[in-house]
Structures are given as C-alpha cells and as structure tokens.
mmCIF file of C-alpha atoms and ligand atoms in Angstrom:
data_model
loop_
_atom_site.group_PDB
_atom_site.id
_atom_site.type_symbol
_atom_site.label_atom_id
_atom_site.label_comp_id
_atom_site.label_asym_id
_atom_site.label_seq_id
_atom_site.Cartn_x
_atom_site.Cartn_y
_atom_site.Cartn_z
ATOM 1 C CA MET A 1 -25.710 -4.501 15.209
ATOM 2 C CA ARG A 2 -22.517 -3.344 16.953
ATOM 3 C CA ILE A 3 -19.539 -3.891 14.667
ATOM 4 C CA ALA A 4 -15.892 -3.270 15.573
ATOM 5 C CA VAL A 5 -12.658 -3.499 13.655
ATOM 6 C CA TYR A 6 -9.462 -4.813 15.242
ATOM 7 C CA PRO A 7 -6.669 -3.593 12.948
ATOM 8 C CA GLY A 8 -3.001 -4.461 12.921
ATOM 9 C CA SER A 9 -0.033 -5.794 11.018
ATOM 10 C CA PHE A 10 -0.299 -9.254 12.636
ATOM 11 C CA ASP A 11 3.079 -10.279 11.216
ATOM 12 C CA PRO A 12 2.430 -12.857 12.603
ATOM 13 C CA VAL A 13 -0.601 -13.037 14.920
ATOM 14 C CA THR A 14 0.426 -13.825 18.524
ATOM 15 C CA LEU A 15 -1.455 -15.309 21.480
ATOM 16 C CA GLY A 16 -1.679 -11.726 22.799
ATOM 17 C CA HIS A 17 -3.631 -10.689 19.675
ATOM 18 C CA ILE A 18 -5.852 -13.762 19.972
ATOM 19 C CA ASP A 19 -6.621 -12.857 23.584
ATOM 20 C CA ILE A 20 -7.748 -9.376 22.453
ATOM 21 C CA ILE A 21 -9.848 -10.938 19.660
ATOM 22 C CA SER A 22 -11.484 -13.358 22.080
ATOM 23 C CA ARG A 23 -12.335 -10.648 24.613
ATOM 24 C CA SER A 24 -13.546 -8.064 22.107
ATOM 25 C CA SER A 25 -15.666 -10.651 20.269
ATOM 26 C CA ARG A 26 -17.753 -10.758 23.462
ATOM 27 C CA LEU A 27 -18.211 -6.983 23.484
ATOM 28 C CA PHE A 28 -19.483 -6.618 19.914
ATOM 29 C CA ASP A 29 -21.982 -8.425 17.702
ATOM 30 C CA LYS A 30 -19.365 -8.700 14.996
ATOM 31 C CA LEU A 31 -15.597 -8.210 15.091
ATOM 32 C CA ILE A 32 -13.632 -7.745 11.884
ATOM 33 C CA VAL A 33 -9.908 -8.331 12.196
ATOM 34 C CA GLY A 34 -8.268 -5.989 9.657
ATOM 35 C CA VAL A 35 -4.845 -7.002 8.385
ATOM 36 C CA LEU A 36 -2.915 -4.016 7.024
ATOM 37 C CA ASN A 37 -1.643 -4.714 3.528
ATOM 38 C CA ASN A 38 0.155 -1.475 2.659
ATOM 39 C CA SER A 39 2.482 -0.953 5.594
ATOM 40 C CA SER A 40 5.775 0.884 5.087
ATOM 41 C CA LYS A 41 7.420 -2.039 6.896
ATOM 42 C CA ILE A 42 8.301 -5.054 4.729
ATOM 43 C CA PRO A 43 6.376 -7.922 6.345
ATOM 44 C CA LEU A 44 7.649 -11.477 6.825
ATOM 45 C CA PHE A 45 4.268 -12.820 5.669
ATOM 46 C CA SER A 46 2.031 -11.710 2.790
ATOM 47 C CA ALA A 47 -1.345 -10.238 3.741
ATOM 48 C CA GLN A 48 -3.061 -13.443 2.583
ATOM 49 C CA GLU A 49 -0.750 -15.609 4.691
ATOM 50 C CA ARG A 50 -1.466 -13.404 7.729
ATOM 51 C CA VAL A 51 -5.231 -13.587 7.090
ATOM 52 C CA ASN A 52 -5.034 -17.396 6.796
ATOM 53 C CA MET A 53 -3.119 -17.765 10.077
ATOM 54 C CA ILE A 54 -5.623 -15.576 11.940
ATOM 55 C CA GLU A 55 -8.587 -17.407 10.401
ATOM 56 C CA ASP A 56 -7.116 -20.681 11.634
ATOM 57 C CA ALA A 57 -6.747 -19.247 15.159
ATOM 58 C CA VAL A 58 -10.256 -17.770 15.435
ATOM 59 C CA ARG A 59 -12.370 -20.645 14.129
ATOM 60 C CA GLU A 60 -14.063 -20.986 17.524
ATOM 61 C CA TYR A 61 -15.427 -17.416 17.409
ATOM 62 C CA PRO A 62 -18.417 -17.376 15.026
ATOM 63 C CA ASN A 63 -18.776 -13.565 15.079
ATOM 64 C CA VAL A 64 -15.165 -12.894 14.023
ATOM 65 C CA GLU A 65 -14.191 -12.248 10.384
ATOM 66 C CA VAL A 66 -10.726 -11.619 9.000
ATOM 67 C CA GLN A 67 -10.003 -9.305 6.055
ATOM 68 C CA SER A 68 -7.007 -7.474 4.669
ATOM 69 C CA PHE A 69 -7.211 -3.759 3.975
ATOM 70 C CA ASP A 70 -5.294 -1.025 2.170
ATOM 71 C CA GLY A 71 -5.363 2.682 2.871
ATOM 72 C CA LEU A 72 -6.814 4.450 5.856
ATOM 73 C CA LEU A 73 -8.119 2.486 8.801
ATOM 74 C CA VAL A 74 -11.133 4.763 9.207
ATOM 75 C CA ASP A 75 -12.140 4.140 5.557
ATOM 76 C CA PHE A 76 -11.933 0.395 6.183
ATOM 77 C CA ALA A 77 -13.962 0.804 9.391
ATOM 78 C CA ARG A 78 -16.648 2.832 7.589
ATOM 79 C CA MET A 79 -16.787 0.379 4.699
ATOM 80 C CA SER A 80 -17.279 -2.378 7.290
ATOM 81 C CA HIS A 81 -20.071 -0.369 9.015
ATOM 82 C CA ALA A 82 -18.002 -0.422 12.211
ATOM 83 C CA THR A 83 -18.479 2.199 14.904
ATOM 84 C CA ALA A 84 -15.447 1.194 16.944
ATOM 85 C CA VAL A 85 -11.804 0.327 16.516
ATOM 86 C CA VAL A 86 -10.256 -2.021 19.082
ATOM 87 C CA ARG A 87 -6.591 -1.788 20.071
ATOM 88 C CA GLY A 88 -4.625 -3.609 22.738
ATOM 89 C CA LEU A 89 -2.459 -1.650 25.172
ATOM 90 C CA ARG A 90 0.478 -3.561 26.604
ATOM 91 C CA ALA A 91 2.438 -0.920 28.459
ATOM 92 C CA VAL A 92 2.937 2.812 28.846
ATOM 93 C CA THR A 93 5.320 2.672 25.877
ATOM 94 C CA ASP A 94 2.369 1.851 23.589
ATOM 95 C CA PHE A 95 0.380 4.780 24.883
ATOM 96 C CA GLU A 96 1.832 7.748 22.984
ATOM 97 C CA TYR A 97 1.527 6.120 19.562
ATOM 98 C CA GLU A 98 -1.933 4.761 20.314
ATOM 99 C CA LEU A 99 -3.158 8.122 21.623
ATOM 100 C CA GLN A 100 -1.898 9.909 18.508
ATOM 101 C CA MET A 101 -3.473 7.313 16.229
ATOM 102 C CA SER A 102 -6.851 7.291 17.980
ATOM 103 C CA GLN A 103 -7.017 11.094 18.145
ATOM 104 C CA THR A 104 -6.054 11.438 14.469
ATOM 105 C CA ASN A 105 -8.639 8.848 13.501
ATOM 106 C CA HIS A 106 -11.268 10.592 15.600
ATOM 107 C CA ILE A 107 -10.603 13.935 13.896
ATOM 108 C CA ILE A 108 -10.903 12.325 10.459
ATOM 109 C CA ALA A 109 -13.896 10.206 11.443
ATOM 110 C CA PRO A 110 -15.736 11.513 14.536
ATOM 111 C CA ASP A 111 -18.329 8.744 14.197
ATOM 112 C CA ILE A 112 -15.712 6.079 14.968
ATOM 113 C CA ASP A 113 -14.303 5.594 18.474
ATOM 114 C CA THR A 114 -11.245 3.671 19.562
ATOM 115 C CA ILE A 115 -11.631 1.249 22.458
ATOM 116 C CA PHE A 116 -8.503 0.088 24.286
ATOM 117 C CA LEU A 117 -8.247 -3.259 26.006
ATOM 118 C CA THR A 118 -5.298 -3.755 28.311
ATOM 119 C CA THR A 119 -3.521 -6.929 27.372
ATOM 120 C CA ASN A 120 -3.658 -9.997 29.530
ATOM 121 C CA LEU A 121 -0.639 -9.862 31.900
ATOM 122 C CA ASN A 122 0.533 -13.206 30.498
ATOM 123 C CA TYR A 123 1.133 -11.517 27.147
ATOM 124 C CA ALA A 124 2.177 -8.022 28.226
ATOM 125 C CA TYR A 125 5.751 -8.559 26.990
ATOM 126 C CA LEU A 126 4.735 -10.144 23.701
ATOM 127 C CA SER A 127 4.975 -8.677 20.202
ATOM 128 C CA SER A 128 5.222 -10.026 16.658
ATOM 129 C CA SER A 129 8.758 -8.588 16.474
ATOM 130 C CA VAL A 130 9.832 -10.496 19.591
ATOM 131 C CA VAL A 131 8.387 -13.701 18.114
ATOM 132 C CA LYS A 132 10.384 -13.222 14.893
ATOM 133 C CA GLU A 133 13.557 -12.308 16.765
ATOM 134 C CA VAL A 134 13.396 -15.387 19.024
ATOM 135 C CA ALA A 135 12.579 -17.690 16.063
ATOM 136 C CA ARG A 136 15.323 -16.276 13.858
ATOM 137 C CA TYR A 137 17.954 -17.268 16.415
ATOM 138 C CA GLY A 138 16.499 -20.737 16.917
ATOM 139 C CA GLY A 139 14.505 -20.081 20.118
ATOM 140 C CA ASP A 140 11.249 -21.827 20.988
ATOM 141 C CA ILE A 141 8.213 -19.656 20.161
ATOM 142 C CA SER A 142 5.524 -22.205 21.045
ATOM 143 C CA LYS A 143 4.474 -20.241 24.149
ATOM 144 C CA PHE A 144 3.877 -17.122 22.030
ATOM 145 C CA VAL A 145 1.909 -18.301 18.983
ATOM 146 C CA THR A 146 -0.378 -21.102 17.766
ATOM 147 C CA THR A 147 1.169 -24.316 16.450
ATOM 148 C CA LEU A 148 0.300 -23.371 12.873
ATOM 149 C CA VAL A 149 1.943 -19.958 13.223
ATOM 150 C CA ARG A 150 5.019 -21.500 14.858
ATOM 151 C CA ASP A 151 5.409 -23.912 11.922
ATOM 152 C CA LYS A 152 4.931 -21.132 9.348
ATOM 153 C CA VAL A 153 7.490 -18.875 11.063
ATOM 154 C CA LEU A 154 10.017 -21.715 11.270
ATOM 155 C CA ASP A 155 9.392 -22.464 7.553
ATOM 156 C CA LYS A 156 10.128 -18.836 6.670
ATOM 157 C CA TYR A 157 13.450 -19.025 8.470
ATOM 158 C CA ASN A 158 14.168 -22.560 7.203
ATOM 159 C CA ILE A 159 14.362 -23.886 10.764
ATOM 160 C CA THR A 160 13.204 -27.399 11.686
ATOM 161 C CA ALA A 161 10.979 -27.606 14.815
ATOM 162 C CA LYS A 162 12.787 -29.100 17.825
HETATM 163 O O1 LIG B 201 -0.043 -3.813 14.482
HETATM 164 P P1 LIG B 201 0.331 -2.387 14.190
HETATM 165 O O2 LIG B 201 1.433 -2.350 13.155
HETATM 166 O O3 LIG B 201 0.668 -1.615 15.429
HETATM 167 O O4 LIG B 201 -0.982 -1.698 13.542
HETATM 168 C C1 LIG B 201 -0.945 -0.381 13.080
HETATM 169 C C2 LIG B 201 -2.210 -0.033 12.258
HETATM 170 C C3 LIG B 201 -2.429 -1.033 11.147
HETATM 171 C C4 LIG B 201 -3.419 -0.037 13.151
HETATM 172 C C5 LIG B 201 -1.990 1.413 11.697
HETATM 173 O O5 LIG B 201 -0.737 1.480 11.072
HETATM 174 C C6 LIG B 201 -3.057 1.828 10.691
HETATM 175 O O6 LIG B 201 -4.196 2.013 11.034
HETATM 176 N N1 LIG B 201 -2.664 1.935 9.404
HETATM 177 C C7 LIG B 201 -3.554 2.295 8.332
HETATM 178 C C8 LIG B 201 -3.264 3.698 7.825
HETATM 179 C C9 LIG B 201 -3.953 4.747 8.689
HETATM 180 O O7 LIG B 201 -5.158 4.765 8.813
HETATM 181 N N2 LIG B 201 -3.153 5.643 9.275
HETATM 182 C C10 LIG B 201 -3.671 6.735 10.062
HETATM 183 C C11 LIG B 201 -3.659 6.430 11.541
HETATM 184 S S1 LIG B 201 -2.725 7.659 12.379
#
C-alpha cells in the first residue's frame, strides 16, 4: 500500500490545497493530510478547526484522511507508514524553502521522499495568507476557499457575508 503525507499549516485550507489533495489522492493508495499543530506562527484557527474544515472539503475522496501532528514531519510520516511527502509548488519563490525542507527531511529520513506537484495555474497566486488578508479588509474570498471555510473566516473576523 502506497501511503503519502501532505503536510501544511492549512490556516485555512484553500482551493489550491484541495486541488493538490485531489490530484495526489489519485497517485497514492492512501493520502494523509497532516495539519501542523506546533508552528511558531500563531494560527487564526486551532488545529482541530483546521482539521474539520479540511475533512469537510475532502469528503468525496475516500482514500484521504486528515490528522493533526506535532513535532517533526518525518516522524509523523514514519508513524503513518508513509513513504512520500507531497508538497505543492506555486512559483520559483517557493522553491528555495521547499528544496531546503525536502533535503533536510531526506537526510534525517532517507526512506522518505518528497514529491512536488506544480499547482494548478488557476491557484498559482493563492495562499492562506492572501485569503486572510483579503477577508480581513472585507474582500470576497469565495473564489479562493470552500463555502464553509469562507463562513468560518468571516466569523473569525466578525464580518457578515455579503
Ligand atoms: O503550509 P506550510 O506552513 O508551508 O507547511 C510547512 C510544514 C508544516 C510542512 C513544515 O513547517 C514542517 O514540516 N514542520 C514540521 C517540523 C519539521 O519537520 N521541520 C523540519 C523540516 S525542515
């Protein structure tokens, strides 16, 4: 059984993330979306809230599971019996950080490889930070996230949907 982990902060999950989940779920027997719980950044949503929003968005993919994790990604991958880590690459600006992360992970855990999927062009500009920034100033984020996520983000900022 080929198992992969798709890790991230997902604060919140965007349509770009969901596109990566959908495509990588076809490449592996099982895909575990790993929501980082112990980031140095203070998230808008708790890990459980982020897990719930992703679970809602991936109901149609029977081989996708969502879990939160603490500590090192490679430990989470090993615990999940995964042999691959999936990451999305949007632009050249992502490359340096992603290269450093995948090489570090490969030194610590040579049995785990990182697979990069280039993001769908429709979502190449998209990030969780952009979603929060647009929402915070009252912009419409419905083209960036699911309806549930849009409502949750607006709730956090005490904004009523237009
Ligand atoms: O969505 P993000 O914030 O770009 O995801 C980053 C993530 C969660 C993949 C990365 O921060 C991570 O793996 N954190 C866990 C700690 C770890 O293993 N660090 C070593 C990698 S260099």
